[in-house]
Amino acid sequence: GAGPILPLDASALVLDADDALTGKPPVLWAVEQLREALKARGIDVRVASRLDQTPPDSECILVGSRGSALARQALESAGASVADVPEALGLVRGQAGNRSVLLVCGSDVRGLVYGLLELADRVACSDEPSAVLGTLERTVEQPANPIRSVARLFSSDVEDKGWFYDKKFWQRYLTMLAAQRFNRFNLTLGLGYNAPRSVPD
């Protein structure tokens, strides 16, 4: 169910210290994406490693894998579950450690990354970002396809060198692919046949 909308300056992001997955580099990167999305909407979020490090009346975003004790508490209290399959995720409001939390849960590292990026996207696109945290509808998903791939072709030094050597472009582009849950990327180098003329084959 939905919890109350709490003051924006009383938000906290808790990375379950007892969960090994929350310390993995991809998860920490996705946490920063969420923090940046919140900050851009005027919400300053403090990061902690335990629930007892946060004010008891704060809006608490708990990050943990489906195997962590705190995540299990939140899921069980909400009558929800995250499937034990690759890349599954859950955004669920429940109770953990005797307090209300918004749980960002994943079955594995990628599931956690996708959950964090999903929440970041909802914050970025919402007219009322505080309402996203306070009244978020339950989301529990798993991939329909195990491989979700996209290819990008470099075929012209005139047309393609600009983006190929642009580090900021790659950061934005790869972040966008991760947020849209692509899990494969293929950079193709060679001759493109997008507008062939007099090609007999």
PDB file of C-alpha atoms in Angstrom:
ATOM      1  CA  GLY A   1       0.000   0.000   0.000  1.00  0.00           C
ATOM      2  CA  ALA A   2       0.964   3.633  -0.284  1.00  0.00           C
ATOM      3  CA  GLY A   3       2.562   5.415   2.631  1.00  0.00           C
ATOM      4  CA  PRO A   4       2.422   9.090   3.564  1.00  0.00           C
ATOM      5  CA  ILE A   5       4.291  11.705   1.601  1.00  0.00           C
ATOM      6  CA  LEU A   6       7.044  12.911   3.926  1.00  0.00           C
ATOM      7  CA  PRO A   7       9.188  16.055   3.797  1.00  0.00           C
ATOM      8  CA  LEU A   8      11.673  16.102   0.941  1.00  0.00           C
ATOM      9  CA  ASP A   9      14.550  16.936   3.264  1.00  0.00           C
ATOM     10  CA  ALA A  10      13.806  13.834   5.362  1.00  0.00           C
ATOM     11  CA  SER A  11      14.581  11.237   2.713  1.00  0.00           C
ATOM     12  CA  ALA A  12      17.192   8.529   3.172  1.00  0.00           C
ATOM     13  CA  LEU A  13      18.665   5.873   0.924  1.00  0.00           C
ATOM     14  CA  VAL A  14      19.760   2.751   2.809  1.00  0.00           C
ATOM     15  CA  LEU A  15      22.098   0.256   1.146  1.00  0.00           C
ATOM     16  CA  ASP A  16      21.734  -2.909   3.203  1.00  0.00           C
ATOM     17  CA  ALA A  17      25.249  -3.418   4.605  1.00  0.00           C
ATOM     18  CA  ASP A  18      24.572  -7.123   5.179  1.00  0.00           C
ATOM     19  CA  ASP A  19      23.813  -7.673   1.499  1.00  0.00           C
ATOM     20  CA  ALA A  20      26.929  -8.266  -0.611  1.00  0.00           C
ATOM     21  CA  LEU A  21      25.186  -7.208  -3.825  1.00  0.00           C
ATOM     22  CA  THR A  22      24.602  -3.617  -2.692  1.00  0.00           C
ATOM     23  CA  GLY A  23      28.355  -2.977  -2.683  1.00  0.00           C
ATOM     24  CA  LYS A  24      28.917  -4.123  -6.264  1.00  0.00           C
ATOM     25  CA  PRO A  25      30.175  -1.385  -8.633  1.00  0.00           C
ATOM     26  CA  PRO A  26      27.188  -1.522 -11.037  1.00  0.00           C
ATOM     27  CA  VAL A  27      24.764  -1.135  -8.117  1.00  0.00           C
ATOM     28  CA  LEU A  28      26.733   1.777  -6.654  1.00  0.00           C
ATOM     29  CA  TRP A  29      26.716   3.408 -10.098  1.00  0.00           C
ATOM     30  CA  ALA A  30      22.934   3.022 -10.321  1.00  0.00           C
ATOM     31  CA  VAL A  31      22.557   4.441  -6.799  1.00  0.00           C
ATOM     32  CA  GLU A  32      24.366   7.553  -8.011  1.00  0.00           C
ATOM     33  CA  GLN A  33      21.995   7.783 -10.985  1.00  0.00           C
ATOM     34  CA  LEU A  34      19.059   7.743  -8.552  1.00  0.00           C
ATOM     35  CA  ARG A  35      20.692  10.309  -6.276  1.00  0.00           C
ATOM     36  CA  GLU A  36      21.349  12.607  -9.230  1.00  0.00           C
ATOM     37  CA  ALA A  37      17.742  12.258 -10.430  1.00  0.00           C
ATOM     38  CA  LEU A  38      16.468  13.118  -6.952  1.00  0.00           C
ATOM     39  CA  LYS A  39      18.868  16.025  -6.590  1.00  0.00           C
ATOM     40  CA  ALA A  40      17.805  17.434  -9.961  1.00  0.00           C
ATOM     41  CA  ARG A  41      14.224  17.510  -8.634  1.00  0.00           C
ATOM     42  CA  GLY A  42      15.251  19.257  -5.408  1.00  0.00           C
ATOM     43  CA  ILE A  43      15.342  16.156  -3.197  1.00  0.00           C
ATOM     44  CA  ASP A  44      18.548  15.738  -1.205  1.00  0.00           C
ATOM     45  CA  VAL A  45      18.909  12.126  -0.082  1.00  0.00           C
ATOM     46  CA  ARG A  46      21.274  10.950   2.639  1.00  0.00           C
ATOM     47  CA  VAL A  47      22.905   7.536   2.140  1.00  0.00           C
ATOM     48  CA  ALA A  48      23.232   5.089   5.030  1.00  0.00           C
ATOM     49  CA  SER A  49      24.147   1.439   5.474  1.00  0.00           C
ATOM     50  CA  ARG A  50      21.612   0.616   8.224  1.00  0.00           C
ATOM     51  CA  LEU A  51      18.027   1.563   8.953  1.00  0.00           C
ATOM     52  CA  ASP A  52      18.907   2.771  12.450  1.00  0.00           C
ATOM     53  CA  GLN A  53      21.188   5.430  10.938  1.00  0.00           C
ATOM     54  CA  THR A  54      18.162   7.255   9.512  1.00  0.00           C
ATOM     55  CA  PRO A  55      15.571   9.417  11.312  1.00  0.00           C
ATOM     56  CA  PRO A  56      12.562   7.283  12.291  1.00  0.00           C
ATOM     57  CA  ASP A  57      10.113   9.608  10.516  1.00  0.00           C
ATOM     58  CA  SER A  58      12.108   9.873   7.282  1.00  0.00           C
ATOM     59  CA  GLU A  59      11.031   8.573   3.886  1.00  0.00           C
ATOM     60  CA  CYS A  60      13.333   5.568   3.547  1.00  0.00           C
ATOM     61  CA  ILE A  61      14.375   3.925   0.275  1.00  0.00           C
ATOM     62  CA  LEU A  62      15.843   0.512   1.084  1.00  0.00           C
ATOM     63  CA  VAL A  63      18.085  -1.156  -1.492  1.00  0.00           C
ATOM     64  CA  GLY A  64      18.636  -4.890  -1.200  1.00  0.00           C
ATOM     65  CA  SER A  65      18.606  -8.149  -3.109  1.00  0.00           C
ATOM     66  CA  ARG A  66      15.779 -10.658  -2.700  1.00  0.00           C
ATOM     67  CA  GLY A  67      18.061 -12.744  -0.494  1.00  0.00           C
ATOM     68  CA  SER A  68      18.728 -10.091   2.147  1.00  0.00           C
ATOM     69  CA  ALA A  69      16.922 -10.323   5.476  1.00  0.00           C
ATOM     70  CA  LEU A  70      15.581  -6.761   5.338  1.00  0.00           C
ATOM     71  CA  ALA A  71      14.308  -7.173   1.787  1.00  0.00           C
ATOM     72  CA  ARG A  72      12.563 -10.407   2.772  1.00  0.00           C
ATOM     73  CA  GLN A  73      10.863  -8.609   5.670  1.00  0.00           C
ATOM     74  CA  ALA A  74       9.605  -5.846   3.391  1.00  0.00           C
ATOM     75  CA  LEU A  75       8.421  -8.280   0.723  1.00  0.00           C
ATOM     76  CA  GLU A  76       6.663 -10.562   3.209  1.00  0.00           C
ATOM     77  CA  SER A  77       4.936  -7.642   4.937  1.00  0.00           C
ATOM     78  CA  ALA A  78       3.601  -6.507   1.551  1.00  0.00           C
ATOM     79  CA  GLY A  79       2.611  -9.988   0.417  1.00  0.00           C
ATOM     80  CA  ALA A  80       4.979  -9.687  -2.541  1.00  0.00           C
ATOM     81  CA  SER A  81       7.843 -11.694  -3.971  1.00  0.00           C
ATOM     82  CA  VAL A  82      10.607 -11.180  -6.520  1.00  0.00           C
ATOM     83  CA  ALA A  83      11.233 -14.212  -8.705  1.00  0.00           C
ATOM     84  CA  ASP A  84      14.482 -16.132  -8.396  1.00  0.00           C
ATOM     85  CA  VAL A  85      15.321 -15.591 -12.059  1.00  0.00           C
ATOM     86  CA  PRO A  86      18.001 -13.391 -13.643  1.00  0.00           C
ATOM     87  CA  GLU A  87      17.334  -9.647 -13.758  1.00  0.00           C
ATOM     88  CA  ALA A  88      14.031  -9.643 -11.841  1.00  0.00           C
ATOM     89  CA  LEU A  89      13.193  -6.497  -9.889  1.00  0.00           C
ATOM     90  CA  GLY A  90      10.697  -5.131  -7.422  1.00  0.00           C
ATOM     91  CA  LEU A  91       9.648  -1.688  -6.214  1.00  0.00           C
ATOM     92  CA  VAL A  92       7.526  -2.452  -3.159  1.00  0.00           C
ATOM     93  CA  ARG A  93       6.375  -0.497  -0.124  1.00  0.00           C
ATOM     94  CA  GLY A  94       6.526  -2.601   3.024  1.00  0.00           C
ATOM     95  CA  GLN A  95       7.796  -2.884   6.588  1.00  0.00           C
ATOM     96  CA  ALA A  96      11.401  -3.667   7.511  1.00  0.00           C
ATOM     97  CA  GLY A  97      12.981  -3.244  10.908  1.00  0.00           C
ATOM     98  CA  ASN A  98       9.666  -1.959  12.330  1.00  0.00           C
ATOM     99  CA  ARG A  99       9.409   0.907   9.872  1.00  0.00           C
ATOM    100  CA  SER A 100       7.871   1.683   6.508  1.00  0.00           C
ATOM    101  CA  VAL A 101      10.285   1.492   3.576  1.00  0.00           C
ATOM    102  CA  LEU A 102      10.184   1.797  -0.177  1.00  0.00           C
ATOM    103  CA  LEU A 103      12.109  -1.312  -1.190  1.00  0.00           C
ATOM    104  CA  VAL A 104      14.169  -1.394  -4.380  1.00  0.00           C
ATOM    105  CA  CYS A 105      14.864  -5.095  -4.789  1.00  0.00           C
ATOM    106  CA  GLY A 106      16.538  -7.293  -7.378  1.00  0.00           C
ATOM    107  CA  SER A 107      17.198 -10.966  -7.884  1.00  0.00           C
ATOM    108  CA  ASP A 108      20.805 -10.191  -8.836  1.00  0.00           C
ATOM    109  CA  VAL A 109      23.102  -7.249  -9.615  1.00  0.00           C
ATOM    110  CA  ARG A 110      21.350  -6.379 -12.871  1.00  0.00           C
ATOM    111  CA  GLY A 111      17.946  -6.639 -11.225  1.00  0.00           C
ATOM    112  CA  LEU A 112      19.046  -4.132  -8.589  1.00  0.00           C
ATOM    113  CA  VAL A 113      20.469  -1.827 -11.268  1.00  0.00           C
ATOM    114  CA  TYR A 114      17.237  -1.977 -13.275  1.00  0.00           C
ATOM    115  CA  GLY A 115      15.165  -1.291 -10.155  1.00  0.00           C
ATOM    116  CA  LEU A 116      17.239   1.745  -9.205  1.00  0.00           C
ATOM    117  CA  LEU A 117      17.158   3.112 -12.749  1.00  0.00           C
ATOM    118  CA  GLU A 118      13.388   2.538 -12.951  1.00  0.00           C
ATOM    119  CA  LEU A 119      12.877   4.600  -9.802  1.00  0.00           C
ATOM    120  CA  ALA A 120      15.258   7.280 -11.083  1.00  0.00           C
ATOM    121  CA  ASP A 121      13.282   7.475 -14.335  1.00  0.00           C
ATOM    122  CA  ARG A 122       9.977   7.819 -12.485  1.00  0.00           C
ATOM    123  CA  VAL A 123      11.409  10.625 -10.345  1.00  0.00           C
ATOM    124  CA  ALA A 124      12.815  12.413 -13.405  1.00  0.00           C
ATOM    125  CA  CYS A 125       9.557  12.161 -15.385  1.00  0.00           C
ATOM    126  CA  SER A 126       7.074  12.871 -12.591  1.00  0.00           C
ATOM    127  CA  ASP A 127       5.249  16.168 -12.183  1.00  0.00           C
ATOM    128  CA  GLU A 128       5.394  15.560  -8.415  1.00  0.00           C
ATOM    129  CA  PRO A 129       8.608  13.688  -7.560  1.00  0.00           C
ATOM    130  CA  SER A 130       7.795  13.640  -3.846  1.00  0.00           C
ATOM    131  CA  ALA A 131       4.568  11.793  -4.658  1.00  0.00           C
ATOM    132  CA  VAL A 132       6.581   9.128  -6.503  1.00  0.00           C
ATOM    133  CA  LEU A 133       8.363   8.256  -3.276  1.00  0.00           C
ATOM    134  CA  GLY A 134       5.274   8.414  -1.084  1.00  0.00           C
ATOM    135  CA  THR A 135       2.656   6.767  -3.287  1.00  0.00           C
ATOM    136  CA  LEU A 136       4.611   4.530  -5.643  1.00  0.00           C
ATOM    137  CA  GLU A 137       2.544   1.681  -7.047  1.00  0.00           C
ATOM    138  CA  ARG A 138       3.993  -1.786  -6.596  1.00  0.00           C
ATOM    139  CA  THR A 139       6.105  -2.983  -9.516  1.00  0.00           C
ATOM    140  CA  VAL A 140       7.407  -6.564  -9.711  1.00  0.00           C
ATOM    141  CA  GLU A 141       8.882  -7.622 -13.035  1.00  0.00           C
ATOM    142  CA  GLN A 142      11.078 -10.191 -14.716  1.00  0.00           C
ATOM    143  CA  PRO A 143      12.373 -10.175 -18.296  1.00  0.00           C
ATOM    144  CA  ALA A 144      10.322 -11.769 -21.054  1.00  0.00           C
ATOM    145  CA  ASN A 145      13.486 -12.191 -23.143  1.00  0.00           C
ATOM    146  CA  PRO A 146      16.851 -13.241 -21.677  1.00  0.00           C
ATOM    147  CA  ILE A 147      18.813 -11.271 -24.292  1.00  0.00           C
ATOM    148  CA  ARG A 148      17.890  -7.712 -25.220  1.00  0.00           C
ATOM    149  CA  SER A 149      20.478  -6.401 -27.636  1.00  0.00           C
ATOM    150  CA  VAL A 150      21.176  -3.351 -29.780  1.00  0.00           C
ATOM    151  CA  ALA A 151      23.889  -2.708 -32.367  1.00  0.00           C
ATOM    152  CA  ARG A 152      25.518   0.547 -33.390  1.00  0.00           C
ATOM    153  CA  LEU A 153      27.429   0.768 -36.661  1.00  0.00           C
ATOM    154  CA  PHE A 154      30.581   2.771 -37.370  1.00  0.00           C
ATOM    155  CA  SER A 155      30.853   2.882 -41.149  1.00  0.00           C
ATOM    156  CA  SER A 156      32.044   6.385 -42.091  1.00  0.00           C
ATOM    157  CA  ASP A 157      34.962   8.371 -40.697  1.00  0.00           C
ATOM    158  CA  VAL A 158      33.190  11.538 -41.899  1.00  0.00           C
ATOM    159  CA  GLU A 159      29.837  10.768 -40.268  1.00  0.00           C
ATOM    160  CA  ASP A 160      30.813   8.653 -37.268  1.00  0.00           C
ATOM    161  CA  LYS A 161      34.078   9.877 -35.769  1.00  0.00           C
ATOM    162  CA  GLY A 162      32.276  12.637 -33.895  1.00  0.00           C
ATOM    163  CA  TRP A 163      30.167  10.349 -31.704  1.00  0.00           C
ATOM    164  CA  PHE A 164      32.762   7.560 -31.639  1.00  0.00           C
ATOM    165  CA  TYR A 165      35.331   9.744 -29.820  1.00  0.00           C
ATOM    166  CA  ASP A 166      32.821  11.645 -27.656  1.00  0.00           C
ATOM    167  CA  LYS A 167      33.126  10.281 -24.091  1.00  0.00           C
ATOM    168  CA  LYS A 168      30.107  12.245 -22.856  1.00  0.00           C
ATOM    169  CA  PHE A 169      28.004  10.759 -25.642  1.00  0.00           C
ATOM    170  CA  TRP A 170      29.023   7.231 -24.616  1.00  0.00           C
ATOM    171  CA  GLN A 171      28.178   7.919 -20.965  1.00  0.00           C
ATOM    172  CA  ARG A 172      24.718   9.187 -21.899  1.00  0.00           C
ATOM    173  CA  TYR A 173      24.115   6.482 -24.515  1.00  0.00           C
ATOM    174  CA  LEU A 174      25.177   3.509 -22.400  1.00  0.00           C
ATOM    175  CA  THR A 175      23.253   4.885 -19.407  1.00  0.00           C
ATOM    176  CA  MET A 176      20.166   5.140 -21.612  1.00  0.00           C
ATOM    177  CA  LEU A 177      20.608   1.529 -22.774  1.00  0.00           C
ATOM    178  CA  ALA A 178      20.915   0.316 -19.186  1.00  0.00           C
ATOM    179  CA  ALA A 179      17.843   2.312 -18.141  1.00  0.00           C
ATOM    180  CA  GLN A 180      15.876   0.733 -20.990  1.00  0.00           C
ATOM    181  CA  ARG A 181      17.133  -2.692 -19.824  1.00  0.00           C
ATOM    182  CA  PHE A 182      19.240  -3.657 -22.786  1.00  0.00           C
ATOM    183  CA  ASN A 183      21.754  -6.224 -21.561  1.00  0.00           C
ATOM    184  CA  ARG A 184      23.867  -6.591 -24.703  1.00  0.00           C
ATOM    185  CA  PHE A 185      25.587  -4.039 -26.910  1.00  0.00           C
ATOM    186  CA  ASN A 186      27.315  -4.701 -30.218  1.00  0.00           C
ATOM    187  CA  LEU A 187      29.636  -2.094 -31.753  1.00  0.00           C
ATOM    188  CA  THR A 188      29.968  -2.956 -35.427  1.00  0.00           C
ATOM    189  CA  LEU A 189      32.887  -1.652 -37.463  1.00  0.00           C
ATOM    190  CA  GLY A 190      32.660  -1.951 -41.223  1.00  0.00           C
ATOM    191  CA  LEU A 191      30.776  -1.057 -44.351  1.00  0.00           C
ATOM    192  CA  GLY A 192      27.121  -0.135 -43.961  1.00  0.00           C
ATOM    193  CA  TYR A 193      24.534  -1.163 -46.555  1.00  0.00           C
ATOM    194  CA  ASN A 194      21.830   1.239 -45.474  1.00  0.00           C
ATOM    195  CA  ALA A 195      21.647   2.895 -48.931  1.00  0.00           C
ATOM    196  CA  PRO A 196      23.247   0.508 -51.415  1.00  0.00           C
ATOM    197  CA  ARG A 197      23.430   1.267 -55.131  1.00  0.00           C
ATOM    198  CA  SER A 198      24.409  -1.195 -57.841  1.00  0.00           C
ATOM    199  CA  VAL A 199      25.151  -3.931 -55.314  1.00  0.00           C
ATOM    200  CA  PRO A 200      24.440  -7.257 -57.070  1.00  0.00           C
ATOM    201  CA  ASP A 201      24.261  -9.363 -53.873  1.00  0.00           C
TER     202      ASP A 201
END
